[in-house]
Amino acid sequence: MLKLHNLSKVYRTDEVETAALNSVNVEIESGEFVAIMGPSGCGKSTLLNIIGMLDSPSSGDYIFMGENVAGYNEAKLSNIRKQNIGFIFQSFNLIDELTVEENIELALLYHNIPASERRERVAHVMDKVGIAHRAKHMPSQLSGGQQQRVAVARAVVGDQAMILADEPTGNLDSAHGQEVMEMLQQLNAEGTTIVMVTHSPAHADYARRTINLFDGHVVTENLRAAE
Amino acid sequence: MFQNYIKTAIRSLMRNKLFSVINIAGLAIGLAAFILIILFVKDEFSWDSHWSRADDIYRLENTYIRVDQPDRASPNAVDPLKDIFFETFREVEDVTRYINGAMTLRNGGELFAQPVFFADPNFFDFFELTFLEGSADTALVNLSDAVISKRTAQKYFGDVPALGRTLTVRMGDEYRDYYVSGVVEDPKERSSVVHDFVVPFNREDFVGARWFTEDWRFAIRTTFVRFASGTDMDLIRAELPAIVERHLPKGQQGQENGRNWSMKLHLVPMQDIHLYGNDANADPDVLFGFVGVAVLILLIAMVNFLNLSMARTAHRAREVAMRKVLGAGRGQVVQQFLGESVLLASVALLLALAMVEVALPYYSEFLRTIVALDLMSQPALLGALVLLGIGVGVSAGSFQATYFAMLKPRDVLYSNTSADNGTSRLRQALVIAQFTISVALMIIAFFVNKQTDYARQLELGFKADNLIVLSGTNNRRSNEFKARLLESPFITAVGRSSDVPTEGSEDRLHIRPATGGEPVMLDGLPTDPDFFKVYEIPLLAGRFLTDTGVDVLRDRAEEPVYAPAANIVVNAMGAKLLGFETPEAAIGQQMPVDMSSTLRIDATIVGVVGDFHFDSARDVIRPGIYYVDFVRNSDMTVRIDGANREAAIAHIEQAWRETYPDNILRYRSMAELVESQYQTDDQLGDVLLAFTLLAVFISCMGLYGLASFTAERRTKEIGIRKVLGARLGDIVGMMIWQFSKPILIANLIAWPVAFYFLYSWLDGFAYRIELGLLPFIGIGGAALLIGWMTVAGHALMVARSNPIKALRYE
């Protein structure tokens, strides 16, 4: 699926230069479920952003589906991203002015899909995450768990091959957290590649591989035997 | 997709109702003000555009240039120029002329004042007027033909056909019958040629009148010239001086001034006559001033709109970031926000049009004119307004669109800090810009109104109240009429003169001072002995003139002649200019006075009167010389008893009917003449004040919106401050200071700008107020106070809120 080679990311402010990622080499196969762990500030989110093409590396290569996208401009990245990658955030990032249905549909609006097909796919995915009965509600009327389910639906409605989840359970209680993790596991079982940043070792256990980051380095990679 | 944009936009607006109302209403008010001003200005600039081939028609005007004398600008041209133009320019297609006479008309035993055109036969062809009765070919064939407008026909004959009916016009000493040979459409609004009553020009009617000449002495013919389309007018105009050079007779006997006078010819485009002709009755500078104010108000409203939209940026940033994550390209983001902005501007525009519609009647009254908005019949105006809406939307929306297009989703979706850091500086700058305009306008409006008040309170040097000015009495029954007037106990004095105050004098007389040296120039005014009495101009030394002996320079007679020597009166400035230290010193002094280049008389000063305004208050009082010349007493001024005004005027009317039964009485009030001098400045002052208040109001709306927004954004910060020990006063102080800074900076910029503008504006006044610092400080303080009052509510609300609630707020 993707391969990071000697990838570094340096943040510069007026006075300080911070290396968020330092010569990272990571390879993720299609259909994998990978968890990224590490203490605060170790570069987890930066890594996820670069994989998600929301940020560009300072140096190194990023080969995504056989293409080195490291030097691509925003428009090109945006195009690859919308075809292949879905996002789930800790704070859900639903648009307050749109209903559940409309939030999910938004992901299809930028794909030139006819309205009838959009409706079908939104209905289908809402069923799948169990939020169909809330279709006309506004995000503010939903619980956190429900909001995150909408976010998951939005991430997958475009048939994205890969989902990037940044602490998807961070704002949820354990019951709702588990619900979301099971949903992700289900999606992975259906063939979606999942890369997830998490603080929770329990939730990391859902992944087949864990990458541990520390100060911008990959420290260890643990592969869990299939159960 | 578009639906989605609109949905988001509308819901976002609904969520922030106060915000949205302020945003849209502010822009709507600004747009309405802009449209109102532009409508008025557009009307003023659209005079005479309705004539067919208006672009090819020019009015030929003459300005007399005399050495050491003011130029005399006439809207008319001298008689010979028509033939000369045909001979000189192949490009001249046609010329038409008329003499505009204020005539007395008799119909069914009643007298009417009726302006009459004594026109060339081609008048109707030239202006392509449509005949409702009769036709252009047969309209002015006979000397007794008259062509009247529809409304004139209505006025005299009602609804029955007017063709062939008789109307009687007083010509000289007799009444003459005219027969209606045609009825034409009414003169259009905003037309310089008001053709209500047109008769053929017949020189026999005018020969013998003092002012009627067929040479170059008097420009009496209103002359229109039509050139072939595409004529290079620069070439034509370049020829004009040579025409005067070739054809103007020099030093010929019988010329009013044989020596040193010349003439300038002007070809004024038909559509410029109203504003730039020699008799222009509007000031284009004032109109441009209005446009300036209109643009400033629109700018303030746009800044408001932009500012409030920017303030929402933080709120909308998350949405935009998410849209980008989901694949929205820059183009799509720009499209979304431009579209949203244009939509809002369009709503504001519709609202503005409604406001304009409601305001128009009051506005028209305020401007003493008729301003109308009729979009259906003016597609160009409609188009311009639509463009305005889109333009305002695009220019205000482009900032936001650009900001969002450049936004990196990562910065928003992962960050805890608010995203409006990038825009807060811009917002600050916009508030400064708004208040700069508001404060500058406030200062300018203040001083303009102060100057107008000041000019109004100026000592005129005479008492303008209760004075009635009559014309049409400069004839052999003048004395008899005057005596008849004085029979009434309600008429205290009657005086005559060639002109009256506010009109200015055109006579400049050269006098060699008693002390020797170069001749000096005084404004001459022919009067009768009672002139100073009626105007209550005080005598400083000596005596007034009488109507006998050496006091009379020229008496009314068959062949009036100037006396070789006469007594005169001067004003205090005149006495000083002639070299006398005190008024008393001037009395009894003799000196030669050049009445014209060919006439010198020996004058003896017998009286010195106080200085008084004879021109506009914009001009200085000039040194003056006054003498009794009964031939040139065309105005009669009557002082009436103010408490018995009605009775006095009734007596004047009665006396008039008895003395001049065949003429209509025309009179003016001196107080109104004086008042009308201030009208332009008054209007400027009123309009400035009204629109300044509007500008301040819009600015405050913006400030209010921003304050409410800041209050919302800063709850967390203020919560932290309170946890750390800040007191209520500290927080309110901090908020107030935050909003004071931009207003203070705005003052710093506005003061010099306003000062510079006012300094040059006041330069046009001979008697002017000084630009004190105090009003500047006062207005700056007022702006600050208004700002404080606007934000105080929000500051207090935020400062009072419970810190725990604020900190848990997410």
mmCIF file of C-alpha atoms in Angstrom, chain B residues 166-307:
data_model
loop_
_atom_site.group_PDB
_atom_site.id
_atom_site.type_symbol
_atom_site.label_atom_id
_atom_site.label_comp_id
_atom_site.label_asym_id
_atom_site.label_seq_id
_atom_site.Cartn_x
_atom_site.Cartn_y
_atom_site.Cartn_z
ATOM 1 C CA THR B 166 -56.309 83.039 -29.166
ATOM 2 C CA LEU B 167 -53.891 84.052 -26.427
ATOM 3 C CA THR B 168 -52.980 87.670 -25.796
ATOM 4 C CA VAL B 169 -49.427 88.676 -24.888
ATOM 5 C CA ARG B 170 -48.291 92.119 -23.832
ATOM 6 C CA MET B 171 -45.647 93.386 -26.243
ATOM 7 C CA GLY B 172 -44.183 96.757 -25.279
ATOM 8 C CA ASP B 173 -47.105 99.065 -24.579
ATOM 9 C CA GLU B 174 -49.774 97.034 -26.321
ATOM 10 C CA TYR B 175 -51.466 93.678 -26.165
ATOM 11 C CA ARG B 176 -51.144 91.435 -29.198
ATOM 12 C CA ASP B 177 -53.166 88.380 -30.153
ATOM 13 C CA TYR B 178 -51.432 85.119 -30.952
ATOM 14 C CA TYR B 179 -53.224 82.146 -32.483
ATOM 15 C CA VAL B 180 -52.320 78.653 -31.395
ATOM 16 C CA SER B 181 -50.915 76.980 -34.528
ATOM 17 C CA GLY B 182 -49.621 73.868 -32.842
ATOM 18 C CA VAL B 183 -49.451 71.935 -29.592
ATOM 19 C CA VAL B 184 -46.283 69.993 -28.804
ATOM 20 C CA GLU B 185 -45.402 67.437 -26.172
ATOM 21 C CA ASP B 186 -44.477 68.818 -22.743
ATOM 22 C CA PRO B 187 -40.855 69.719 -22.052
ATOM 23 C CA LYS B 188 -39.151 66.725 -20.477
ATOM 24 C CA GLU B 189 -37.927 66.800 -16.922
ATOM 25 C CA ARG B 190 -34.372 67.993 -16.505
ATOM 26 C CA SER B 191 -34.453 70.028 -19.658
ATOM 27 C CA SER B 192 -32.646 73.314 -20.240
ATOM 28 C CA VAL B 193 -34.964 74.250 -23.090
ATOM 29 C CA VAL B 194 -38.440 74.722 -21.638
ATOM 30 C CA HIS B 195 -40.608 75.245 -24.721
ATOM 31 C CA ASP B 196 -43.976 75.982 -23.155
ATOM 32 C CA PHE B 197 -44.771 78.957 -25.365
ATOM 33 C CA VAL B 198 -42.999 79.561 -28.662
ATOM 34 C CA VAL B 199 -43.712 82.380 -31.105
ATOM 35 C CA PRO B 200 -41.770 83.446 -34.205
ATOM 36 C CA PHE B 201 -39.002 85.965 -33.676
ATOM 37 C CA ASN B 202 -39.823 89.298 -35.280
ATOM 38 C CA ARG B 203 -37.159 91.973 -35.096
ATOM 39 C CA GLU B 204 -39.788 94.716 -35.324
ATOM 40 C CA ASP B 205 -40.915 93.684 -31.844
ATOM 41 C CA PHE B 206 -37.535 94.435 -30.357
ATOM 42 C CA VAL B 207 -36.023 97.310 -32.318
ATOM 43 C CA GLY B 208 -35.836 100.241 -29.950
ATOM 44 C CA ALA B 209 -35.388 98.207 -26.794
ATOM 45 C CA ARG B 210 -32.244 99.404 -25.038
ATOM 46 C CA TRP B 211 -30.721 95.953 -24.854
ATOM 47 C CA PHE B 212 -31.641 94.868 -28.377
ATOM 48 C CA THR B 213 -28.732 95.029 -30.779
ATOM 49 C CA GLU B 214 -27.844 93.141 -33.901
ATOM 50 C CA ASP B 215 -24.142 93.706 -33.390
ATOM 51 C CA TRP B 216 -21.721 92.423 -30.738
ATOM 52 C CA ARG B 217 -22.705 94.586 -27.787
ATOM 53 C CA PHE B 218 -25.311 92.400 -26.140
ATOM 54 C CA ALA B 219 -25.505 88.628 -26.189
ATOM 55 C CA ILE B 220 -29.257 88.200 -26.299
ATOM 56 C CA ARG B 221 -29.879 85.109 -28.387
ATOM 57 C CA THR B 222 -29.886 81.673 -26.820
ATOM 58 C CA THR B 223 -28.095 79.873 -29.633
ATOM 59 C CA PHE B 224 -27.868 76.151 -30.291
ATOM 60 C CA VAL B 225 -25.593 74.712 -32.958
ATOM 61 C CA ARG B 226 -25.756 71.177 -34.292
ATOM 62 C CA PHE B 227 -22.593 69.780 -35.807
ATOM 63 C CA ALA B 228 -22.307 66.801 -38.126
ATOM 64 C CA SER B 229 -21.778 63.570 -36.214
ATOM 65 C CA GLY B 230 -18.137 62.811 -35.590
ATOM 66 C CA THR B 231 -16.962 66.420 -35.878
ATOM 67 C CA ASP B 232 -13.652 66.976 -34.136
ATOM 68 C CA MET B 233 -14.701 69.617 -31.653
ATOM 69 C CA ASP B 234 -11.126 70.348 -30.626
ATOM 70 C CA LEU B 235 -10.477 71.692 -34.107
ATOM 71 C CA ILE B 236 -13.676 73.744 -34.023
ATOM 72 C CA ARG B 237 -12.878 75.171 -30.607
ATOM 73 C CA ALA B 238 -9.364 76.042 -31.695
ATOM 74 C CA GLU B 239 -10.924 78.271 -34.375
ATOM 75 C CA LEU B 240 -13.119 80.259 -31.954
ATOM 76 C CA PRO B 241 -10.573 82.919 -30.897
ATOM 77 C CA ALA B 242 -9.798 83.598 -34.553
ATOM 78 C CA ILE B 243 -13.495 84.177 -35.250
ATOM 79 C CA VAL B 244 -13.631 86.874 -32.586
ATOM 80 C CA GLU B 245 -10.380 88.327 -33.893
ATOM 81 C CA ARG B 246 -11.727 88.515 -37.458
ATOM 82 C CA HIS B 247 -15.291 89.637 -36.880
ATOM 83 C CA LEU B 248 -15.483 91.654 -33.654
ATOM 84 C CA PRO B 249 -15.498 95.346 -34.701
ATOM 85 C CA LYS B 250 -12.864 97.338 -32.859
ATOM 86 C CA GLY B 251 -13.092 100.886 -31.653
ATOM 87 C CA GLN B 252 -16.185 101.501 -33.699
ATOM 88 C CA GLN B 253 -18.489 104.373 -32.847
ATOM 89 C CA GLY B 254 -21.511 103.397 -30.832
ATOM 90 C CA GLN B 255 -19.823 100.493 -29.101
ATOM 91 C CA GLU B 256 -20.528 100.545 -25.416
ATOM 92 C CA ASN B 257 -16.833 100.263 -24.760
ATOM 93 C CA GLY B 258 -14.643 101.154 -27.689
ATOM 94 C CA ARG B 259 -11.434 100.350 -25.922
ATOM 95 C CA ASN B 260 -9.955 97.100 -24.754
ATOM 96 C CA TRP B 261 -12.771 94.668 -24.646
ATOM 97 C CA SER B 262 -13.036 91.326 -26.231
ATOM 98 C CA MET B 263 -15.056 88.195 -26.105
ATOM 99 C CA LYS B 264 -14.606 84.497 -25.548
ATOM 100 C CA LEU B 265 -16.846 82.008 -27.301
ATOM 101 C CA HIS B 266 -17.769 78.709 -25.715
ATOM 102 C CA LEU B 267 -19.413 75.703 -27.259
ATOM 103 C CA VAL B 268 -21.027 73.929 -24.319
ATOM 104 C CA PRO B 269 -22.231 70.393 -25.044
ATOM 105 C CA MET B 270 -25.986 70.195 -24.614
ATOM 106 C CA GLN B 271 -25.687 67.770 -21.724
ATOM 107 C CA ASP B 272 -23.218 69.998 -19.855
ATOM 108 C CA ILE B 273 -25.351 73.126 -19.899
ATOM 109 C CA HIS B 274 -26.976 72.447 -16.548
ATOM 110 C CA LEU B 275 -23.680 72.023 -14.715
ATOM 111 C CA TYR B 276 -21.103 73.900 -16.749
ATOM 112 C CA GLY B 277 -22.964 76.493 -18.808
ATOM 113 C CA ASN B 278 -22.517 80.189 -18.073
ATOM 114 C CA ASP B 279 -25.824 80.142 -16.209
ATOM 115 C CA ALA B 280 -25.134 76.815 -14.492
ATOM 116 C CA ASN B 281 -27.426 76.378 -11.539
ATOM 117 C CA ALA B 282 -25.676 73.511 -9.810
ATOM 118 C CA ASP B 283 -22.166 73.135 -8.516
ATOM 119 C CA PRO B 284 -20.432 70.059 -9.945
ATOM 120 C CA ASP B 285 -17.866 70.202 -7.133
ATOM 121 C CA VAL B 286 -20.608 69.748 -4.569
ATOM 122 C CA LEU B 287 -21.944 66.840 -6.611
ATOM 123 C CA PHE B 288 -18.521 65.243 -6.700
ATOM 124 C CA GLY B 289 -18.356 65.838 -2.963
ATOM 125 C CA PHE B 290 -21.608 63.896 -2.639
ATOM 126 C CA VAL B 291 -20.167 61.066 -4.722
ATOM 127 C CA GLY B 292 -17.137 61.069 -2.451
ATOM 128 C CA VAL B 293 -19.350 60.728 0.610
ATOM 129 C CA ALA B 294 -21.336 57.976 -1.121
ATOM 130 C CA VAL B 295 -18.206 56.005 -1.877
ATOM 131 C CA LEU B 296 -16.929 56.438 1.681
ATOM 132 C CA ILE B 297 -20.189 55.165 3.138
ATOM 133 C CA LEU B 298 -20.193 52.200 0.813
ATOM 134 C CA LEU B 299 -16.605 51.558 1.805
ATOM 135 C CA ILE B 300 -17.507 51.627 5.495
ATOM 136 C CA ALA B 301 -20.395 49.265 4.908
ATOM 137 C CA MET B 302 -18.198 46.925 2.895
ATOM 138 C CA VAL B 303 -15.496 46.996 5.533
ATOM 139 C CA ASN B 304 -18.174 46.147 8.065
ATOM 140 C CA PHE B 305 -19.365 43.270 5.982
ATOM 141 C CA LEU B 306 -15.871 42.033 5.386
ATOM 142 C CA ASN B 307 -14.927 42.464 9.010
#
